[in-house]
Short mmCIF file of C-alpha atoms and ligand atoms in Angstrom, two decimals:
data_model
loop_
_atom_site.label_atom_id
_atom_site.label_comp_id
_atom_site.label_asym_id
_atom_site.label_seq_id
_atom_site.Cartn_x
_atom_site.Cartn_y
_atom_site.Cartn_z
CA UNK A 1 0.00 0.00 0.00
CA UNK A 2 2.86 2.31 0.79
CA UNK A 3 4.02 1.82 -2.76
CA UNK A 4 0.62 2.92 -4.00
CA UNK A 5 0.74 6.07 -1.91
CA UNK A 6 4.23 6.93 -3.01
CA UNK A 7 3.44 6.21 -6.63
CA UNK A 8 4.28 9.14 -8.92
CA UNK A 9 5.26 11.30 -6.02
CA UNK A 10 7.28 13.24 -8.56
CA UNK A 11 4.13 15.30 -9.09
CA UNK A 12 4.22 16.66 -5.53
CA UNK A 13 5.11 20.08 -6.79
CA UNK A 14 2.40 20.37 -9.42
CA UNK A 15 0.13 23.32 -8.80
CA UNK A 16 -3.52 22.88 -7.96
CA UNK A 17 -5.68 25.63 -9.34
CA UNK A 18 -8.45 26.50 -6.94
CA UNK A 19 -11.01 28.40 -8.92
CA UNK A 20 -13.15 31.18 -7.47
CA UNK A 21 -16.40 29.94 -6.01
CA UNK A 22 -19.29 30.69 -8.36
CA UNK A 23 -21.39 31.83 -5.42
CA UNK A 24 -20.50 32.82 -1.89
CA UNK A 25 -21.58 30.52 0.89
CA UNK A 26 -24.04 31.81 3.45
CA UNK A 27 -22.86 31.67 7.07
CA UNK A 28 -24.99 28.62 7.87
CA UNK A 29 -23.54 26.62 4.96
CA UNK A 30 -21.10 23.79 5.34
CA UNK A 31 -18.03 23.87 3.09
CA UNK A 32 -16.18 21.02 1.42
CA UNK A 33 -13.22 20.89 -0.92
CA UNK A 34 -13.84 18.85 -4.07
CA UNK A 35 -10.89 17.47 -6.05
CA UNK A 36 -11.64 16.36 -9.61
CA UNK A 37 -10.30 16.60 -13.17
CA UNK A 38 -13.31 18.06 -14.94
CA UNK A 39 -11.87 21.05 -16.73
CA UNK A 40 -13.17 20.76 -20.32
CA UNK A 41 -16.28 22.70 -21.34
CA UNK A 42 -18.68 19.74 -21.13
CA UNK A 43 -17.14 18.56 -17.88
CA UNK A 44 -17.48 22.00 -16.30
CA UNK A 45 -21.14 22.11 -17.36
CA UNK A 46 -21.67 18.80 -15.55
CA UNK A 47 -19.60 19.89 -12.54
CA UNK A 48 -21.79 22.97 -12.18
CA UNK A 49 -24.72 20.65 -11.55
CA UNK A 50 -22.81 19.11 -8.63
CA UNK A 51 -22.20 22.58 -7.23
CA UNK A 52 -25.81 23.57 -7.68
CA UNK A 53 -27.23 20.39 -6.11
CA UNK A 54 -24.97 20.70 -3.07
CA UNK A 55 -25.59 24.44 -2.74
CA UNK A 56 -29.31 23.69 -2.60
CA UNK A 57 -28.62 21.14 0.13
CA UNK A 58 -26.65 23.67 2.17
CA UNK A 59 -23.12 22.49 1.29
CA UNK A 60 -20.77 24.86 -0.53
CA UNK A 61 -18.01 23.48 -2.77
CA UNK A 62 -14.48 24.83 -2.74
CA UNK A 63 -13.49 23.73 -6.20
CA UNK A 64 -10.11 22.02 -6.82
CA UNK A 65 -10.03 21.18 -10.53
CA UNK A 66 -6.78 19.56 -11.71
CA UNK A 67 -6.36 19.62 -15.49
CA UNK A 68 -5.40 16.32 -17.11
CA UNK A 69 -7.77 13.90 -18.85
CA UNK A 70 -7.92 10.44 -17.30
CA UNK A 71 -7.08 11.96 -13.90
CA UNK A 72 -3.40 10.97 -13.59
CA UNK A 73 -2.34 14.39 -12.33
CA UNK A 74 -5.34 14.70 -10.01
CA UNK A 75 -4.46 11.37 -8.42
CA UNK A 76 -0.87 12.49 -7.84
CA UNK A 77 -2.16 15.61 -6.11
CA UNK A 78 -4.46 13.49 -3.98
CA UNK A 79 -1.55 11.28 -2.90
CA UNK A 80 0.53 14.33 -2.01
CA UNK A 81 -2.33 15.85 0.00
CA UNK A 82 -3.01 12.57 1.78
CA UNK A 83 0.66 12.15 2.73
CA UNK A 84 0.66 15.69 4.05
CA UNK A 85 -2.35 14.76 6.21
CA UNK A 86 -4.69 17.20 4.48
CA UNK A 87 -6.71 15.25 1.91
CA UNK A 88 -9.56 17.09 0.19
CA UNK A 89 -13.04 16.27 1.50
CA UNK A 90 -14.70 15.02 -1.67
CA UNK A 91 -12.74 13.32 -4.46
CA UNK A 92 -13.48 11.96 -7.93
CA UNK A 93 -12.15 8.37 -7.92
CA UNK A 94 -12.24 5.39 -10.26
CA UNK A 95 -12.07 1.62 -9.93
CA UNK A 96 -9.65 -0.29 -7.69
CA UNK A 97 -8.19 2.91 -6.23
CA UNK A 98 -11.42 3.25 -4.21
CA UNK A 99 -10.55 0.05 -2.35
CA UNK A 100 -6.94 1.13 -1.91
CA UNK A 101 -7.95 4.37 -0.23
CA UNK A 102 -10.53 2.56 1.90
CA UNK A 103 -7.93 -0.01 2.97
CA UNK A 104 -5.72 2.84 4.13
CA UNK A 105 -8.59 4.04 6.29
CA UNK A 106 -9.25 7.33 4.50
CA UNK A 107 -12.87 6.93 3.41
CA UNK A 108 -16.22 7.52 5.08
CA UNK A 109 -18.59 4.61 5.16
CA UNK A 110 -21.86 5.31 3.39
CA UNK A 111 -23.83 2.24 4.40
CA UNK A 112 -26.77 4.08 5.94
CA UNK A 113 -27.37 6.24 2.87
CA UNK A 114 -26.80 3.19 0.64
CA UNK A 115 -29.38 1.19 2.59
CA UNK A 116 -31.91 4.05 2.59
CA UNK A 117 -31.48 4.45 -1.19
CA UNK A 118 -31.41 0.66 -1.72
CA UNK A 119 -28.17 0.91 -3.73
CA UNK A 120 -27.71 -2.84 -3.70
CA UNK A 121 -30.89 -3.24 -5.73
CA UNK A 122 -30.81 0.00 -7.72
CA UNK A 123 -27.21 0.18 -8.89
CA UNK A 124 -26.05 -1.31 -12.18
CA UNK A 125 -24.31 -4.61 -11.31
CA UNK A 126 -20.92 -3.23 -12.47
CA UNK A 127 -21.27 -0.34 -10.00
CA UNK A 128 -21.82 -2.47 -6.89
CA UNK A 129 -18.52 -4.11 -5.89
CA UNK A 130 -16.25 -1.35 -7.08
CA UNK A 131 -17.82 1.14 -4.67
CA UNK A 132 -17.55 -1.17 -1.67
CA UNK A 133 -14.73 -2.22 0.60
CA UNK A 134 -15.15 -5.33 2.73
CA UNK A 135 -18.90 -5.24 2.16
CA UNK A 136 -19.34 -1.55 3.07
CA UNK A 137 -20.14 1.23 0.60
CA UNK A 138 -17.30 3.76 0.62
CA UNK A 139 -17.98 5.75 -2.58
CA UNK A 140 -20.95 7.24 -4.41
CA UNK A 141 -21.44 5.74 -7.91
CA UNK A 142 -21.98 8.50 -10.47
CA UNK A 143 -21.23 7.65 -14.12
CA UNK A 144 -20.63 4.82 -16.53
CA UNK A 145 -18.59 6.00 -19.50
CA UNK A 146 -18.24 4.03 -22.73
CA UNK A 147 -14.67 4.17 -24.00
CA UNK A 148 -14.91 2.37 -27.34
CA UNK A 149 -16.48 5.15 -29.34
CA UNK A 150 -15.48 6.49 -32.72
CA UNK A 151 -16.65 10.09 -33.23
CA UNK A 152 -16.78 11.00 -36.91
CA UNK A 153 -17.09 14.30 -38.74
CA UNK A 154 -19.54 13.19 -41.40
CA UNK A 155 -18.89 16.15 -43.70
CA UNK A 156 -15.19 15.31 -44.00
CA UNK A 157 -15.97 11.71 -44.94
CA UNK A 158 -18.65 12.84 -47.42
CA UNK A 159 -16.26 15.32 -49.03
CA UNK A 160 -13.84 12.51 -49.87
CA UNK A 161 -16.49 9.91 -50.68
CA UNK A 162 -15.47 7.66 -47.79
CA UNK A 163 -17.77 5.18 -46.03
CA UNK A 164 -17.91 4.65 -42.27
CA UNK A 165 -15.30 1.95 -41.55
CA UNK A 166 -16.55 -1.23 -39.89
CA UNK A 167 -13.23 -3.07 -39.42
CA UNK A 168 -9.81 -1.92 -38.25
CA UNK A 169 -8.36 -2.58 -41.71
CA UNK A 170 -11.05 -0.42 -43.30
CA UNK A 171 -10.32 2.25 -40.70
CA UNK A 172 -6.61 2.22 -41.52
CA UNK A 173 -7.46 2.38 -45.22
CA UNK A 174 -9.71 5.43 -44.64
CA UNK A 175 -6.93 7.08 -42.59
CA UNK A 176 -4.46 6.48 -45.45
CA UNK A 177 -6.87 7.91 -48.03
CA UNK A 178 -7.48 11.01 -45.93
CA UNK A 179 -3.73 11.50 -45.48
CA UNK A 180 -3.29 11.34 -49.27
CA UNK A 181 -5.80 14.18 -49.55
CA UNK A 182 -3.84 16.19 -47.00
CA UNK A 183 -6.41 15.66 -44.23
CA UNK A 184 -5.28 14.70 -40.71
CA UNK A 185 -7.38 11.63 -39.91
CA UNK A 186 -7.36 11.40 -36.13
CA UNK A 187 -7.77 13.87 -33.27
CA UNK A 188 -5.13 12.45 -30.95
CA UNK A 189 -2.80 14.27 -28.58
CA UNK A 190 0.62 13.05 -27.48
CA UNK A 191 -0.49 12.34 -23.91
CA UNK A 192 0.11 8.79 -22.74
CA UNK A 193 -3.48 8.08 -21.70
CA UNK A 194 -4.92 9.20 -25.05
CA UNK A 195 -2.58 6.89 -26.96
CA UNK A 196 -3.09 4.01 -24.53
CA UNK A 197 -6.85 4.39 -24.94
CA UNK A 198 -6.49 4.08 -28.73
CA UNK A 199 -4.54 0.85 -28.20
CA UNK A 200 -7.17 -0.45 -25.78
CA UNK A 201 -9.87 0.17 -28.39
CA UNK A 202 -7.86 -1.68 -31.02
CA UNK A 203 -6.82 -4.61 -28.82
CA UNK A 204 -10.34 -5.12 -27.49
CA UNK A 205 -12.04 -4.57 -30.84
CA UNK A 206 -9.68 -6.77 -32.83
CA UNK A 207 -9.16 -9.49 -30.26
CA UNK A 208 -12.54 -9.57 -28.47
CA UNK A 209 -13.27 -9.48 -24.75
CA UNK A 210 -11.96 -12.93 -23.93
CA UNK A 211 -8.58 -12.32 -25.59
CA UNK A 212 -8.36 -8.82 -24.12
CA UNK A 213 -9.09 -10.04 -20.62
CA UNK A 214 -6.57 -12.89 -20.84
CA UNK A 215 -3.79 -10.98 -22.56
CA UNK A 216 -3.89 -7.59 -20.85
CA UNK A 217 -5.75 -8.03 -17.57
CA UNK A 218 -4.56 -11.52 -16.59
CA UNK A 219 -1.29 -11.22 -18.59
CA UNK A 220 -1.70 -14.84 -19.65
CA UNK A 221 1.56 -15.61 -21.56
CA UNK A 222 -0.23 -17.78 -24.12
CA UNK A 223 -2.73 -15.06 -25.06
CA UNK A 224 -0.08 -12.36 -24.97
CA UNK A 225 2.27 -14.31 -27.26
CA UNK A 226 -0.47 -15.33 -29.68
CA UNK A 227 -0.70 -14.24 -33.30
CA UNK A 228 -3.56 -11.91 -32.36
CA UNK A 229 -1.16 -9.69 -30.40
CA UNK A 230 1.18 -9.51 -33.39
CA UNK A 231 -1.74 -8.62 -35.68
CA UNK A 232 -2.86 -5.91 -33.27
CA UNK A 233 0.61 -4.44 -32.95
CA UNK A 234 1.01 -4.39 -36.74
CA UNK A 235 -2.18 -2.36 -37.01
CA UNK A 236 -1.18 -0.10 -34.11
CA UNK A 237 2.09 0.63 -35.87
CA UNK A 238 0.29 1.34 -39.16
CA UNK A 239 -1.97 3.84 -37.38
CA UNK A 240 0.94 5.43 -35.54
CA UNK A 241 2.83 5.98 -38.77
CA UNK A 242 -0.17 7.64 -40.36
CA UNK A 243 -1.07 9.94 -37.49
CA UNK A 244 2.26 10.76 -35.80
CA UNK A 245 3.42 13.44 -38.26
CA UNK A 246 0.27 15.50 -37.58
CA UNK A 247 0.21 15.08 -33.82
CA UNK A 248 0.71 17.76 -31.19
CA UNK A 249 0.52 18.00 -27.41
CA UNK A 250 -3.19 18.71 -27.47
CA UNK A 251 -5.67 17.82 -24.77
CA UNK A 252 -8.56 15.54 -25.67
CA UNK A 253 -11.01 18.45 -25.70
CA UNK A 254 -8.76 20.44 -28.04
CA UNK A 255 -8.91 17.37 -30.28
CA UNK A 256 -12.71 17.43 -30.10
CA UNK A 257 -12.65 21.07 -31.18
CA UNK A 258 -10.57 20.14 -34.26
CA UNK A 259 -13.03 17.35 -35.00
CA UNK A 260 -15.92 19.81 -34.85
CA UNK A 261 -14.10 22.21 -37.17
CA UNK A 262 -13.33 19.45 -39.68
CA UNK A 263 -9.58 19.72 -39.08
CA UNK A 264 -9.68 16.07 -38.02
CA UNK A 265 -12.02 13.37 -39.34
CA UNK A 266 -12.14 11.00 -36.35
CA UNK A 267 -11.70 10.94 -32.61
CA UNK A 268 -11.47 7.62 -30.76
CA UNK A 269 -12.24 8.34 -27.12
CA UNK A 270 -14.82 7.99 -24.37
CA UNK A 271 -18.21 9.65 -24.28
CA UNK A 272 -16.91 12.65 -22.36
CA UNK A 273 -16.53 13.73 -26.01
CA UNK A 274 -20.33 13.65 -26.22
CA UNK A 275 -20.52 15.99 -23.22
CA UNK A 276 -18.13 18.33 -24.97
CA UNK A 277 -20.12 18.23 -28.21
CA UNK A 278 -23.36 18.88 -26.32
CA UNK A 279 -21.79 21.84 -24.51
CA UNK A 280 -20.67 23.19 -27.91
CA UNK A 281 -24.26 22.83 -29.23
CA UNK A 282 -23.04 20.53 -32.01
CA UNK A 283 -25.71 18.47 -33.72
CA UNK A 284 -25.09 14.84 -32.76
CA UNK A 285 -25.25 12.30 -34.25
CA UNK A 286 -26.15 14.28 -37.41
CA UNK A 287 -22.99 16.39 -37.85
CA UNK A 288 -20.67 14.31 -35.69
CA UNK A 289 -21.62 10.64 -35.72
CA UNK A 290 -21.05 8.19 -32.86
CA UNK A 291 -20.09 4.66 -33.87
CA UNK A 292 -18.61 1.91 -31.71
CA UNK A 293 -14.99 1.37 -32.73
CA UNK A 294 -14.79 -1.73 -34.92
CA UNK A 295 -15.24 -5.01 -33.06
CA UNK A 296 -16.47 -8.46 -34.00
CA UNK A 297 -19.34 -8.39 -31.52
CA UNK A 298 -21.14 -5.58 -29.77
CA UNK A 299 -18.59 -4.69 -27.14
CA UNK A 300 -18.41 -2.16 -24.36
CA UNK A 301 -15.29 -0.92 -22.57
CA UNK A 302 -16.25 1.09 -19.51
CA UNK A 303 -14.90 3.23 -16.76
CA UNK A 304 -16.90 4.78 -13.96
CA UNK A 305 -16.60 7.92 -11.92
CA UNK A 306 -17.36 7.74 -8.22
CA UNK A 307 -17.15 10.34 -5.49
CA UNK A 308 -15.49 9.42 -2.22
CA UNK A 309 -15.67 11.37 1.02
CA UNK A 310 -12.29 11.53 2.72
CA UNK A 311 -12.02 11.91 6.48
CA UNK A 312 -11.27 15.46 7.48
CA UNK A 313 -12.56 17.83 10.16
CA UNK A 314 -15.01 19.27 7.61
CA UNK A 315 -16.65 16.01 6.62
CA UNK A 316 -18.36 15.13 9.87
CA UNK A 317 -21.06 12.48 9.56
CA UNK A 318 -23.91 14.94 8.96
CA UNK A 319 -22.12 16.59 6.01
CA UNK A 320 -21.15 13.20 4.59
CA UNK A 321 -24.77 12.13 4.82
CA UNK A 322 -26.11 15.23 3.05
CA UNK A 323 -23.49 15.00 0.29
CA UNK A 324 -23.95 11.30 -0.38
CA UNK A 325 -27.75 11.51 -0.23
CA UNK A 326 -27.83 14.45 -2.64
CA UNK A 327 -25.34 13.07 -5.16
CA UNK A 328 -26.84 9.58 -5.27
CA UNK A 329 -30.40 10.74 -5.86
CA UNK A 330 -31.94 9.62 -9.18
CA UNK A 331 -32.90 13.22 -10.05
CA UNK A 332 -29.32 14.47 -9.67
CA UNK A 333 -27.79 11.48 -11.47
CA UNK A 334 -30.17 11.85 -14.38
CA UNK A 335 -29.46 15.55 -14.86
CA UNK A 336 -25.72 15.09 -14.39
CA UNK A 337 -25.18 12.16 -16.75
CA UNK A 338 -27.31 13.72 -19.47
CA UNK A 339 -24.91 16.66 -19.60
CA UNK A 340 -21.74 14.59 -19.02
CA UNK A 341 -22.47 12.25 -21.97
CA UNK A 342 -22.41 9.19 -19.71
CA UNK A 343 -24.93 6.64 -18.42
CA UNK A 344 -26.21 6.88 -14.82
CA UNK A 345 -24.69 4.25 -12.53
CA UNK A 346 -28.22 3.38 -11.30
CA UNK A 347 -30.50 1.14 -13.30
CA UNK A 348 -33.73 2.76 -12.07
CA UNK A 349 -33.17 5.86 -14.25
CA UNK A 350 -34.66 6.05 -17.74
CA UNK A 351 -32.77 7.85 -20.50
CA UNK A 352 -35.67 9.92 -21.84
CA UNK A 353 -34.34 13.27 -22.99
CA UNK A 354 -30.78 11.90 -23.35
CA UNK A 355 -28.86 12.16 -26.61
CA UNK A 356 -29.28 9.26 -29.05
CA UNK A 357 -25.61 8.28 -28.61
CA UNK A 358 -26.22 7.71 -24.89
CA UNK A 359 -29.32 5.65 -25.64
CA UNK A 360 -27.26 3.50 -28.03
CA UNK A 361 -24.48 3.19 -25.44
CA UNK A 362 -26.91 1.87 -22.85
CA UNK A 363 -28.47 -0.63 -25.27
CA UNK A 364 -24.98 -1.84 -26.28
CA UNK A 365 -23.97 -2.09 -22.62
CA UNK A 366 -26.91 -4.36 -21.89
CA UNK A 367 -26.17 -6.53 -24.94
CA UNK A 368 -22.48 -6.70 -24.06
CA UNK A 369 -23.26 -7.68 -20.48
CA UNK A 370 -25.29 -10.63 -21.75
CA UNK A 371 -22.60 -11.83 -24.16
CA UNK A 372 -19.52 -11.39 -21.99
CA UNK A 373 -18.30 -8.36 -23.98
CA UNK A 374 -18.55 -5.83 -21.15
CA UNK A 375 -15.01 -5.08 -20.01
CA UNK A 376 -13.46 -2.62 -17.54
CA UNK A 377 -10.82 -0.28 -18.95
CA UNK A 378 -7.20 -0.89 -18.08
CA UNK A 379 -5.94 2.49 -19.19
CA UNK A 380 -8.72 4.40 -17.46
CA UNK A 381 -8.24 2.93 -14.02
CA UNK A 382 -10.88 0.22 -13.79
CA UNK A 383 -9.17 -3.14 -14.20
CA UNK A 384 -5.71 -3.22 -12.66
CA UNK A 385 -3.77 -1.46 -9.93
CA UNK A 386 -2.48 2.07 -10.67
CA UNK A 387 1.08 0.70 -10.89
CA UNK A 388 0.22 -1.93 -13.49
CA UNK A 389 -1.92 0.59 -15.37
CA UNK A 390 0.92 3.11 -15.60
CA UNK A 391 3.50 0.49 -16.57
CA UNK A 392 1.23 -0.95 -19.30
CA UNK A 393 0.32 2.48 -20.68
CA UNK A 394 3.94 3.56 -20.77
CA UNK A 395 4.91 0.46 -22.81
CA UNK A 396 2.07 1.20 -25.23
CA UNK A 397 3.33 4.76 -25.59
CA UNK A 398 6.85 3.51 -26.21
CA UNK A 399 5.72 1.14 -28.93
CA UNK A 400 3.67 3.92 -30.53
CA UNK A 401 6.58 6.38 -30.53
CA UNK A 402 9.44 4.05 -31.43
CA UNK A 403 9.12 2.52 -34.89
CA UNK A 404 12.09 0.27 -34.13
CA UNK A 405 10.57 -1.40 -31.08
CA UNK A 406 9.76 -5.01 -31.92
CA UNK A 407 6.47 -6.68 -30.94
CA UNK A 408 8.51 -9.34 -29.06
CA UNK A 409 10.00 -6.61 -26.86
CA UNK A 410 6.61 -5.08 -26.18
CA UNK A 411 5.24 -8.48 -25.14
CA UNK A 412 8.27 -9.23 -22.98
CA UNK A 413 8.07 -5.87 -21.23
CA UNK A 414 4.41 -6.41 -20.48
CA UNK A 415 5.13 -9.85 -19.07
CA UNK A 416 7.80 -8.40 -16.80
CA UNK A 417 5.49 -5.86 -15.15
CA UNK A 418 5.31 -6.82 -11.47
CA UNK A 419 1.73 -7.73 -10.55
CA UNK A 420 0.00 -7.43 -7.24
CA UNK A 421 1.34 -3.93 -6.51
C1 BGC B 501 -13.27 10.33 -16.44
C2 BGC B 501 -14.25 11.24 -17.12
C3 BGC B 501 -13.51 12.43 -17.73
C4 BGC B 501 -12.41 11.93 -18.65
C5 BGC B 501 -11.64 13.01 -19.38
C6 BGC B 501 -12.10 10.00 -17.35
O1 BGC B 501 -11.13 9.32 -16.61
O2 BGC B 501 -13.90 9.15 -16.06
O3 BGC B 501 -15.24 11.68 -16.23
O4 BGC B 501 -14.42 13.25 -18.42
O5 BGC B 501 -11.49 11.18 -17.87
O6 BGC B 501 -11.17 13.96 -18.52
#
């Protein structure tokens, strides 16, 4: 556990930007600090709903947004604050890290609120265990995000007479044709998590859930050394060679902006892109289409956002109760997820009024859950420990950047990642 806490401590000195409160608290209001990484336009629109809901419940948020998609920087700040003995009160967390923080004794138990709201019955099955530690609820389930989405600027494809690709080879062919016309095919920044997410889409889509689970979650040597891995890496290299010359250090939301403007034809990323498109009043799926990235069966890679209440003098039981009751209510979750582009983590919420892409995501999630194609994301913190996640993503980045790195070396490096950390 110590290793987890000390992980990436190099970021201790990174600044946290505390933004000005949108409204001033009244004297009777409780205050809590909220650490999260929602800094893009669509994310801020969703965050404002958190602020509003808590304001109405008498709790004022001191906002601590930490830029950096995927939350790597935010998590480093959290570790630094926890080591210093001053963790924020409310924190956006994902996946196994919830259990790690609970095991270290940092998190409030939410069992009473969970029992009153019948979470056990009302949550989506994938949202139950991940928010519990040793049978106690320790985090509030908020979103389910789909990560295997392909966002497409339809006008760009129409201009060059290109059809929507349905396989990875067709996709690579479309990328090559666009390049020939002088069009940058993919909105992709040089950040590790963006590139690792592209690989995850390809590996899952090309290999299927069973292969993906065995090769990259279980690190089964047979699956990892199979021909499928070589086929995937060949395609990953082909994509890297097509897109690298046009890449810059852009954030994912800057990429979405280029997609909207037709400066890029595709973006392969989670449905926070939908939130961004909605905030930009883009017509979706008419102008920008949402298609699952190519896969043999209907598949669904997910990550989930949860909120955890850390122990601090400000989060006494009454505040914790108000916050968790407010943020787990169906009315809040419906309003929030509609704006965020995600699916509510509760199953007792209908998607009327949601965008068509969200409705499709939910239908695909249900199909995938019945066919074994519903898989937690490695690169977005749902499937493996933070150490394994970082080590895997950094090997993916290396392979993407270094045309001379052999598939054998990639496989070997992955096999050598220490597990159980
Ligand atoms: C989070 C999303 C967020 C995205 C991009 C993901 O890890 O789950 O809520 O919008 O990162 O910042």
